Amino acid sequence: MCGIVGYIGKQNTKEILINGLKELEYRGYDSAGIAVLQDNKLDTFKATGKIKNLEEKLSNSTLNTQQLMPNIGIGHTRWATHGKPTELNAHPHLGEYSCVVHNGIIENYKDLKEELENVGYKFVSQTDTEIIVHLFEFYFDKNNNAKKAFIQTIKRLEGAYSILLITKKEPNKIFFIKHGSPLAIAKGNNDGEVLFASSDAPLIGLANDVVYLDDDICGIADENGIDFFNAIDSKPLTPTFETLPNSKQSAQKNGHRFFMEKEIYEQSDVVVESMLGRVNDENILFDEIDKGITDNINEIKICACGTSYHAGLTASYLFERLSKIRCSIEIASEFRYKEPLLTKDTLFVAISQSGETADTLEALKMAKNAGLKTLVVCNVDNSSMTRIADFTILTRAGIEKGVASTKAFSTQTVVLWMMALYFAKQKNVISNDVLKKEILTLKKVPDSLKVENKIHEKCVRLSKRYLHGHGFFFIGRDVFFPLALEGALKLKEISYLHAEGYPAGEMKHGPIALADPELFTIALMPQHLHYEKIKSNVEELSARDSTICAISPLDFELADDFIKTKKTDHYMLEFFEMLIALQLLSMEISIRLGNDVDMPRNLAKSVTVE
Ligand code: F6R
């Protein structure tokens, strides 16, 4: 996730771009940059780290953007996906006379880069974005028509992108396209002003009317107006402008009440980013790791804390089931002091949203010092863990603001499932048919993560019933056991109610003694994995008068309450359907209790102490 902004107008362009980027900083902040085109001079400024570093750099520059003539400018705040967060890799990317910012991923950039290199184009960055500006100039040099060159360029791009491009050849214009990644355009409050941004927060106060572009709408803007057209057939379009929300907080939350709610709702989109460039019809690709990563590896050891541990525990089932590699998982704080036996035929996998959690970081260092191959599944590039591990796979969830992790978990789980399939292929233990089927299923995950109104409404209604009692048991089997742990963790974190996750088959070995009507059991009952087994576990609890809330696509007559998830054809899709229900239920209970959903008591987003 990155953020882009653009401006055409007579106000201080530098200030507008920087303020806009600050509003988008939640989308990524490992480097930032702006480009301003005035008097046929194209100036770019870039800095690594937060926007304030760029601001400092600009304060020492002589750039004067307070002009009577309209200026144009574009800006970007980056969340690295291709190439390290260096100044060279920061946007905007320059060609000979043009400049581009981009949010998304160009999946076929390697082929395009090779093609352009063969005809003499030189690349200075490791990004996928740089090909856009060279491709544009390649076509412009051929036909001397910027609109045509822009359309020809975008027709060659595969992946997800929103792009702003400026060029000295048409110095008053911004060329734009939206395909997959978000882009909003607003008419500014002053005459001739046009503003662009990845979300509407930067536009608030500067404009009243906005268009949230649909996919494949592109166009050209200048001080006289905006021409919209269809990127596929070039036909002109007239999108409808709507009124901007008037609060920045609510714009940053996309109209949701809490960041947690926004993050639950955006999971369906962010997992698409986690998969971009990594899944085709027949194969899983991870350019960022060695093809031979599983050579001489007989065991995978996963280490993590909290929610990341639950994603790891889910993966431990998938690694053994799909990749046929022995897999163990440890809570990082336990692992560090148990004097673990580490052998070099083990691949050590650390999982961390932040990449900074002290216990996981130390565990990773221990594994590395013991000579193990190390890999981190992480959401933050250039974090301490990504700098230490031999390999990094980024989850690409974008910044998670709610302290209770939601989209970090779903993206970790999707990436780990893809890794299990990738390892299976490397080890030759999966048939092409099965792999294809799994890939087809993976592609349905975004749909399973879409929040359905009726599920959300049901959780709102149920939240009233579960505010008393002496506790919750979340139960499940197989991968639904880690999901039960995650459901229980979400509830306790933000509602402060006592909740435990338990393997359903273990209840009769002790905890069932607690069963009475004041014990609430949240039962995860998937159709496609051990349904009959979990059903009898739940019947045992029901017979002892526990109040049962079943989450299942199948009707279950013994349930006191029921959240009916969509029917799917694979247990992992049921997993994501149920995840949404669990996250919403705990959020609604927390709201009803009047708690601070985004910043629950006693917790911090990143636990950098032991
Ligand atoms: C729960 C939560 C925590 C984190 C844990 C590990 O909602 O956010 O349990 O999962 O502190 O953090 P990372 O993944 O950053 O290592």
XYZ file of C-alpha atoms and ligand atoms in Angstrom:
626
model
C 0.000 0.000 0.000
C 1.275 3.441 -0.891
C -0.365 6.848 -1.099
C -0.376 9.257 -4.025
C -1.428 12.881 -4.364
C -1.580 15.364 -7.217
C -2.359 19.048 -7.579
C -3.093 21.554 -10.344
C -3.639 25.122 -9.185
C -2.209 28.428 -8.069
C -1.847 27.735 -4.356
C 1.413 26.643 -2.757
C 1.817 23.284 -4.515
C 4.627 22.110 -2.260
C 2.545 22.682 0.846
C -0.570 21.059 -0.600
C 1.347 17.967 -1.680
C 3.151 17.587 1.643
C -0.021 18.090 3.688
C -1.787 15.577 1.467
C 0.977 13.020 1.938
C 0.802 13.470 5.702
C -2.857 12.469 5.572
C -1.866 9.345 3.647
C 1.097 8.448 5.824
C -0.972 5.620 7.361
C -0.682 3.906 3.953
C 3.101 3.668 4.136
C 6.010 5.773 5.255
C 9.328 4.235 4.363
C 10.123 6.989 1.882
C 8.347 9.864 0.190
C 8.798 12.281 -2.669
C 7.211 15.023 -4.725
C 7.725 16.402 -8.228
C 6.716 19.885 -9.327
C 6.543 21.074 -12.910
C 6.740 24.837 -13.355
C 8.200 27.037 -16.096
C 8.940 23.823 -17.972
C 11.291 22.780 -15.157
C 10.694 19.461 -13.452
C 11.989 19.372 -9.862
C 11.868 16.242 -7.734
C 12.583 15.882 -4.031
C 12.791 12.589 -2.196
C 13.701 11.388 1.269
C 13.689 8.078 3.092
C 11.574 7.607 6.200
C 8.630 9.673 7.264
C 7.151 12.680 5.446
C 8.776 15.017 7.954
C 12.200 14.075 6.499
C 10.977 15.164 3.077
C 9.540 18.305 4.586
C 12.909 19.141 6.149
C 14.635 18.598 2.838
C 12.175 20.859 1.087
C 12.571 23.598 3.665
C 16.222 23.877 2.611
C 15.352 24.006 -1.092
C 14.824 27.096 -3.194
C 11.676 25.689 -4.754
C 9.072 28.421 -4.860
C 5.656 27.106 -5.682
C 3.660 30.165 -4.748
C 3.078 31.441 -8.251
C 0.457 33.324 -10.170
C 0.633 30.702 -12.887
C -0.873 27.332 -12.083
C 1.647 24.742 -10.954
C 1.317 21.065 -11.242
C 2.749 18.550 -8.864
C 2.524 14.929 -7.814
C 3.608 13.177 -4.636
C 3.977 9.743 -3.131
C 4.452 8.062 0.214
C 5.837 4.581 -0.128
C 5.324 1.169 1.391
C 8.072 -0.826 -0.261
C 7.130 -3.870 -2.299
C 9.859 -3.991 -4.957
C 13.254 -2.757 -3.874
C 14.487 -1.465 -0.543
C 13.213 1.800 0.927
C 16.040 3.955 -0.455
C 15.919 7.391 -2.051
C 16.604 5.853 -5.465
C 13.568 3.617 -5.098
C 11.358 6.404 -3.747
C 8.781 7.896 -6.124
C 8.363 10.014 -8.232
C 10.328 8.156 -10.890
C 11.843 10.215 -13.625
C 12.371 9.647 -17.298
C 14.048 12.127 -19.605
C 11.147 14.598 -19.569
C 8.354 12.930 -17.576
C 7.686 11.741 -14.111
C 5.359 9.248 -12.436
C 3.932 8.175 -9.082
C 2.223 4.831 -8.681
C 0.329 2.895 -6.038
C 0.016 -0.852 -6.644
C 2.125 -3.482 -8.313
C 3.045 -3.970 -11.960
C 3.174 -7.732 -12.229
C 4.819 -7.924 -15.652
C 7.464 -5.279 -14.944
C 10.372 -7.667 -15.465
C 9.343 -8.450 -19.054
C 8.694 -4.781 -19.809
C 11.997 -3.766 -18.254
C 13.899 -6.255 -20.379
C 12.101 -5.029 -23.479
C 13.002 -1.417 -22.721
C 16.584 -2.228 -21.762
C 16.998 -3.967 -25.097
C 16.203 -0.707 -26.863
C 18.582 1.310 -24.709
C 16.583 2.537 -21.685
C 18.588 2.741 -18.481
C 16.985 1.999 -15.117
C 18.212 3.503 -11.879
C 15.837 1.929 -9.356
C 14.823 -1.603 -8.401
C 11.127 -0.732 -8.548
C 8.390 -1.992 -10.800
C 7.179 1.628 -11.170
C 10.111 2.979 -13.147
C 9.079 1.034 -16.255
C 5.911 3.173 -16.501
C 7.724 6.412 -17.174
C 10.158 4.862 -19.668
C 7.363 3.058 -21.462
C 5.445 6.328 -21.742
C 8.460 8.096 -23.227
C 9.121 5.178 -25.553
C 5.615 5.569 -27.028
C 5.743 9.361 -26.961
C 8.995 9.374 -28.919
C 7.273 7.234 -31.534
C 4.082 9.209 -32.091
C 4.575 12.595 -30.414
C 1.157 12.366 -28.776
C 0.995 12.252 -24.970
C -2.581 11.004 -24.700
C -1.898 8.179 -27.130
C 1.378 7.330 -25.412
C -0.347 7.209 -22.024
C -3.056 4.876 -23.304
C -0.529 2.664 -25.052
C 1.440 2.503 -21.817
C -1.431 1.491 -19.593
C -2.564 -1.137 -22.076
C 0.766 -2.889 -21.493
C 0.522 -2.956 -17.706
C -0.633 -6.003 -15.760
C -1.394 -5.905 -12.046
C -3.006 -3.261 -9.879
C -2.238 0.399 -10.158
C -3.286 3.946 -9.777
C -0.935 6.277 -11.586
C -0.329 10.008 -11.944
C 2.017 11.108 -14.700
C 3.291 14.550 -15.645
C 5.429 15.454 -18.645
C 7.191 18.513 -19.980
C 5.659 17.684 -23.350
C 2.231 18.700 -21.961
C 3.352 20.840 -19.047
C -0.096 21.827 -17.750
C -1.579 18.392 -17.481
C -1.786 15.414 -15.142
C -2.470 12.039 -16.762
C -4.212 9.529 -14.498
C -5.529 5.974 -14.394
C -7.134 3.779 -11.779
C -6.977 0.020 -12.074
C -7.251 -1.970 -8.856
C -5.711 0.586 -6.463
C -7.823 3.493 -5.205
C -7.834 7.004 -6.660
C -10.086 9.994 -5.965
C -10.220 13.243 -7.975
C -11.690 16.480 -6.698
C -12.436 19.892 -8.145
C -10.735 22.373 -5.811
C -12.472 25.298 -4.103
C -10.537 27.800 -6.253
C -11.001 28.262 -9.979
C -9.099 25.783 -12.131
C -7.937 23.655 -9.232
C -7.826 19.857 -9.477
C -6.688 17.541 -6.703
C -5.883 13.817 -6.662
C -5.428 11.447 -3.741
C -5.491 7.755 -2.827
C -8.206 8.424 -0.258
C -10.299 11.476 0.438
C -8.581 12.667 3.656
C -6.099 14.952 1.798
C -8.924 16.576 -0.164
C -11.030 17.655 2.792
C -11.061 21.400 3.279
C -9.652 22.003 -0.206
C -12.583 20.747 -2.271
C -16.252 19.914 -2.000
C -16.871 17.566 -4.892
C -15.105 14.315 -5.495
C -15.161 11.312 -7.813
C -13.974 7.968 -6.454
C -12.822 6.458 -9.708
C -13.965 3.038 -10.823
C -11.489 0.618 -12.325
C -10.162 1.361 -15.795
C -11.169 4.987 -15.799
C -8.343 7.168 -16.949
C -8.047 10.727 -18.099
C -6.250 14.017 -18.382
C -6.711 17.007 -16.093
C -5.652 20.634 -16.454
C -6.852 23.992 -15.152
C -9.703 23.986 -17.689
C -11.208 20.728 -16.471
C -10.935 16.978 -16.430
C -11.425 14.638 -19.392
C -12.388 11.151 -18.317
C -12.321 8.188 -20.643
C -12.462 4.434 -20.582
C -8.973 2.924 -20.575
C -10.122 -0.083 -22.570
C -11.955 1.519 -25.516
C -10.943 5.206 -25.024
C -14.623 6.279 -25.048
C -15.325 9.526 -23.129
C -17.041 9.175 -19.756
C -18.835 11.541 -17.391
C -18.480 10.196 -13.849
C -20.719 11.664 -11.162
C -19.118 13.887 -8.549
C -20.313 13.492 -4.972
C -19.941 15.578 -1.847
C -16.820 14.998 0.217
C -17.173 13.977 3.876
C -16.309 16.882 6.127
C -14.192 15.202 8.779
C -10.625 14.024 8.211
C -10.814 11.440 10.977
C -13.809 9.831 9.350
C -12.155 10.064 5.934
C -9.068 8.257 7.229
C -11.406 5.644 8.611
C -13.234 5.535 5.287
C -16.478 6.371 7.057
C -16.097 3.557 9.608
C -16.502 4.142 13.320
C -13.109 2.692 14.255
C -9.866 1.821 12.514
C -10.498 -1.778 13.555
C -13.785 -1.759 11.658
C -12.148 -0.206 8.606
C -9.389 -2.801 8.764
C -11.878 -5.665 9.042
C -13.714 -4.339 5.982
C -10.575 -3.818 3.914
C -9.254 -7.366 4.350
C -10.941 -8.452 1.166
C -8.877 -5.865 -0.762
C -5.571 -6.208 1.030
C -5.326 -9.962 0.515
C -5.460 -9.197 -3.211
C -2.285 -7.160 -2.691
C -0.746 -10.058 -0.715
C -1.318 -12.304 -3.725
C -0.371 -9.839 -6.471
C 2.450 -11.122 -8.628
C 2.675 -14.259 -6.518
C -0.126 -16.374 -7.984
C -0.821 -17.342 -11.553
C -3.208 -20.052 -12.742
C -0.775 -22.886 -12.203
C 1.852 -21.783 -9.791
C 2.855 -19.817 -6.743
C 5.804 -17.488 -7.201
C 7.968 -15.876 -4.551
C 10.695 -13.895 -6.315
C 11.992 -12.763 -2.950
C 13.141 -16.206 -1.792
C 15.637 -18.725 -3.133
C 14.146 -21.402 -5.342
C 16.144 -23.962 -3.384
C 15.001 -22.719 0.008
C 13.688 -26.146 1.041
C 16.768 -28.064 -0.219
C 18.243 -30.067 2.668
C 15.422 -28.891 4.929
C 13.666 -31.558 7.002
C 11.817 -29.351 9.426
C 10.217 -25.941 9.639
C 10.199 -24.184 12.989
C 7.822 -21.252 13.305
C 8.180 -18.665 16.044
C 5.879 -15.734 16.815
C 3.743 -13.997 19.450
C 0.029 -13.268 19.853
C -2.028 -13.104 16.706
C 1.035 -13.850 14.578
C 1.470 -17.029 16.605
C -2.090 -18.007 15.682
C -1.327 -17.493 11.986
C 1.792 -19.624 12.510
C -0.181 -22.367 14.233
C -2.594 -22.409 11.283
C 0.396 -22.672 8.955
C 1.844 -25.568 10.926
C -1.159 -27.668 9.820
C -0.794 -26.518 6.226
C 2.982 -27.074 6.021
C 2.602 -30.689 7.146
C -0.571 -31.352 5.144
C 0.463 -29.703 1.879
C 4.273 -29.440 1.867
C 4.864 -32.681 3.775
C 7.519 -31.001 5.891
C 7.619 -31.617 9.634
C 6.626 -28.405 11.337
C 6.763 -27.191 14.915
C 5.682 -23.880 16.312
C 6.813 -22.026 19.406
C 5.734 -18.946 21.280
C 8.788 -16.721 20.967
C 9.065 -15.842 24.665
C 9.117 -19.557 25.535
C 11.451 -20.559 22.753
C 14.154 -18.129 23.831
C 14.731 -19.670 27.224
C 14.037 -23.339 26.696
C 17.540 -24.062 25.367
C 16.080 -25.317 22.090
C 17.894 -27.876 20.011
C 18.506 -26.260 16.667
C 19.743 -28.229 13.706
C 20.813 -26.890 10.351
C 18.247 -28.915 8.438
C 15.573 -26.615 9.927
C 14.105 -23.593 8.207
C 13.307 -21.006 10.862
C 10.225 -18.905 10.090
C 9.506 -15.832 12.208
C 6.101 -14.198 11.806
C 5.525 -10.625 12.856
C 3.269 -7.805 11.744
C 5.602 -5.112 13.022
C 8.950 -6.840 12.587
C 9.949 -5.323 15.936
C 8.446 -7.593 18.623
C 11.317 -8.117 21.059
C 10.820 -11.832 21.770
C 10.372 -12.811 18.130
C 13.355 -10.681 17.136
C 15.599 -12.327 19.736
C 14.377 -15.788 18.719
C 15.231 -14.949 15.122
C 18.715 -13.828 16.147
C 19.210 -17.093 18.060
C 18.247 -19.144 15.024
C 20.482 -17.082 12.764
C 23.438 -17.400 15.162
C 22.900 -21.156 15.230
C 23.390 -21.168 11.449
C 19.784 -21.892 10.457
C 18.233 -20.592 7.255
C 15.851 -17.848 8.362
C 12.775 -16.349 6.798
C 10.459 -13.680 8.144
C 6.836 -13.137 7.175
C 6.367 -9.492 7.993
C 4.249 -6.442 7.227
C 6.930 -3.784 7.634
C 9.826 -3.652 5.249
C 13.105 -2.448 6.646
C 12.017 -3.440 10.147
C 14.553 -5.053 12.478
C 13.451 -8.571 11.514
C 13.563 -8.025 7.765
C 17.092 -6.670 8.138
C 18.257 -9.784 9.963
C 16.464 -12.654 8.219
C 17.966 -14.307 5.147
C 14.639 -13.963 3.364
C 11.591 -11.757 3.801
C 8.087 -12.245 2.509
C 6.050 -9.089 2.977
C 2.369 -9.495 3.756
C 1.484 -6.096 2.217
C -1.410 -5.404 4.587
C -0.654 -1.680 4.781
C -0.442 0.071 8.119
C -2.637 -1.469 10.769
C -3.815 1.205 13.189
C -6.203 -0.727 15.403
C -4.224 -2.284 18.242
C -6.210 -5.495 17.834
C -4.736 -7.172 14.801
C -7.159 -8.057 12.010
C -5.834 -7.626 8.482
C -2.336 -8.580 9.637
C -3.721 -12.017 10.560
C -5.628 -12.616 7.317
C -2.701 -11.532 5.142
C -0.241 -13.616 7.164
C -2.481 -16.660 6.826
C -2.866 -16.189 3.080
C 0.892 -15.742 2.609
C 1.665 -18.788 4.762
C -0.833 -20.902 2.832
C 0.824 -19.770 -0.411
C 4.201 -20.678 1.100
C 2.913 -24.166 1.941
C 1.900 -24.615 -1.703
C 5.185 -23.155 -2.944
C 7.197 -25.536 -0.741
C 4.994 -28.447 -1.838
C 5.821 -27.675 -5.451
C 9.541 -27.278 -4.698
C 9.522 -30.652 -2.943
C 7.466 -32.214 -5.706
C 4.875 -33.536 -3.270
C 1.807 -31.964 -4.840
C 0.234 -32.914 -8.148
C -0.411 -30.180 -10.696
C -4.130 -30.853 -10.427
C -4.260 -30.401 -6.678
C -2.061 -27.311 -6.907
C -4.378 -25.793 -9.519
C -7.396 -26.479 -7.316
C -5.733 -24.907 -4.288
C -4.847 -21.853 -6.390
C -8.432 -21.558 -7.572
C -9.504 -21.629 -3.934
C -6.884 -19.053 -2.932
C -8.317 -16.713 -5.522
C -11.706 -16.940 -3.833
C -10.345 -15.707 -0.478
C -11.092 -12.006 -1.208
C -14.713 -12.965 -1.711
C -14.841 -14.911 1.559
C -13.370 -11.932 3.380
C -16.033 -9.535 2.102
C -18.173 -8.391 4.996
C -21.798 -9.279 4.396
C -24.324 -6.914 5.945
C -26.373 -9.734 7.355
C -23.383 -11.179 9.217
C -22.471 -7.783 10.626
C -26.068 -7.122 11.692
C -26.243 -10.526 13.340
C -23.089 -9.754 15.328
C -24.592 -6.426 16.424
C -27.694 -8.241 17.646
C -25.747 -11.008 19.376
C -23.462 -8.530 21.106
C -26.318 -7.657 23.493
C -26.616 -11.202 24.746
C -23.056 -11.889 25.671
C -22.157 -9.220 28.164
C -22.581 -11.223 31.347
C -21.686 -14.780 32.295
C -18.444 -16.205 33.577
C -16.616 -16.622 30.357
C -16.329 -17.742 26.785
C -14.869 -20.844 25.228
C -14.035 -20.616 21.540
C -13.642 -24.117 20.195
C -12.546 -25.618 16.900
C -10.541 -28.463 15.443
C -7.561 -28.523 13.092
C -6.946 -25.029 11.602
C -10.141 -23.922 13.337
C -8.376 -24.412 16.665
C -5.891 -21.544 15.998
C -8.850 -19.601 14.638
C -10.659 -20.253 17.940
C -7.563 -18.971 19.783
C -7.604 -15.855 17.624
C -11.341 -15.320 18.229
C -10.807 -15.577 21.977
C -7.800 -13.239 21.885
C -9.759 -10.616 19.931
C -12.590 -10.742 22.429
C -10.437 -10.467 25.532
C -8.249 -7.702 24.099
C -11.030 -5.273 23.349
C -13.944 -6.360 25.558
C -11.911 -7.319 28.676
C -14.174 -10.367 29.069
C -12.601 -13.686 29.921
C -12.274 -15.919 26.876
C -10.310 -19.031 26.070
C -9.622 -20.782 22.808
C -9.579 -24.569 23.038
C -9.261 -27.566 20.745
C -12.812 -28.904 20.706
C -11.713 -32.478 21.401
C -9.898 -31.392 24.588
C -12.944 -29.952 26.343
C -13.875 -33.268 27.899
C -10.411 -33.546 29.464
C -11.192 -30.891 32.028
C -12.734 -27.610 30.870
C -16.168 -29.128 30.343
C -16.473 -29.038 34.157
C -17.123 -25.300 33.734
C -20.153 -25.852 31.491
C -23.392 -24.204 32.626
C -25.779 -21.665 31.013
C -23.441 -18.835 31.970
C -20.573 -20.367 30.003
C -20.751 -19.226 26.404
C -19.347 -21.554 23.785
C -18.536 -20.124 20.398
C -18.263 -23.203 18.209
C -16.526 -23.102 14.839
C -18.267 -25.780 12.792
C -16.954 -25.946 9.218
C -18.737 -28.135 6.722
C -15.539 -29.349 5.082
C -13.327 -30.353 7.988
C -14.284 -32.866 10.676
C -17.888 -31.619 10.861
C -19.211 -34.736 12.596
C -16.423 -34.655 15.175
C -16.927 -31.029 16.162
C -20.669 -31.592 16.180
C -20.382 -34.272 18.844
C -18.051 -32.054 20.899
C -20.642 -29.291 20.807
C -23.438 -31.737 21.662
C -21.500 -32.721 24.788
C -21.364 -29.076 25.856
C -24.986 -28.474 25.017
C -25.999 -31.511 27.086
C -24.302 -29.789 30.030
C -26.295 -26.609 29.439
C -23.532 -24.394 28.061
C -24.997 -21.616 25.905
C -23.927 -22.384 22.345
C -23.315 -19.878 19.573
C -22.487 -21.869 16.468
C -20.675 -20.336 13.509
C -21.278 -22.579 10.550
C -22.651 -22.756 7.011
C -24.807 -25.723 8.119
C -27.888 -25.478 10.323
C -27.333 -26.880 13.785
C -30.468 -27.422 15.811
C -28.793 -27.439 19.232
C -27.395 -23.934 18.831
C -28.889 -21.245 21.081
C -27.532 -18.648 18.680
C -26.301 -19.019 15.189
C -24.119 -17.090 12.771
C -24.692 -18.626 9.390
C -21.699 -18.238 7.092
C -21.810 -18.642 3.317
C -21.460 -22.143 1.878
C -18.118 -22.619 0.126
C -16.249 -25.577 -1.289
C -13.083 -25.533 0.842
C -12.340 -25.414 4.557
C -9.876 -22.523 4.155
C -12.637 -20.383 2.666
C -14.815 -21.298 5.639
C -11.876 -20.248 7.814
C -11.891 -16.713 6.379
C -15.701 -16.462 6.471
C -15.612 -17.348 10.171
C -12.701 -15.013 10.854
C -14.830 -12.061 9.759
C -17.672 -13.149 12.057
C -15.304 -13.523 15.030
C -13.691 -10.125 14.478
C -17.055 -8.390 14.119
C -18.550 -10.107 17.140
C -15.723 -9.017 19.455
C -15.767 -5.492 18.028
C -19.532 -5.160 18.554
C -19.296 -6.494 22.111
C -16.514 -4.001 22.822
C -18.561 -1.139 21.355
C -21.567 -2.129 23.434
C -19.422 -2.105 26.552
C -18.267 1.402 25.664
C -14.599 0.458 25.378
C -11.947 2.132 23.273
C -11.951 -0.321 20.376
C -8.819 0.989 18.663
C -6.732 1.542 21.759
C -7.704 -1.017 24.392
C -6.357 -0.581 27.889
C -2.913 -1.913 28.851
C -1.885 -2.731 25.268
C 0.543 -1.297 22.715
C 0.690 -1.843 18.994
C 4.294 -2.924 18.953
C 5.770 -4.802 21.906
C 9.452 -3.936 21.798
C 10.195 -4.989 25.359
C 10.588 -8.502 26.627
C -3.298 -9.081 18.932
C -2.023 -8.462 18.632
C -0.808 -9.011 19.279
C 0.326 -9.133 18.257
C 1.632 -9.553 18.953
C 2.742 -9.801 17.951
O -4.351 -8.441 18.301
O -1.938 -7.535 17.876
O -1.060 -10.227 19.893
O -0.043 -10.076 17.299
O 2.018 -8.566 19.850
O 3.018 -8.658 17.220
P 3.813 -8.741 15.861
O 3.003 -9.506 14.903
O 4.006 -7.312 15.462
O 5.113 -9.433 16.145
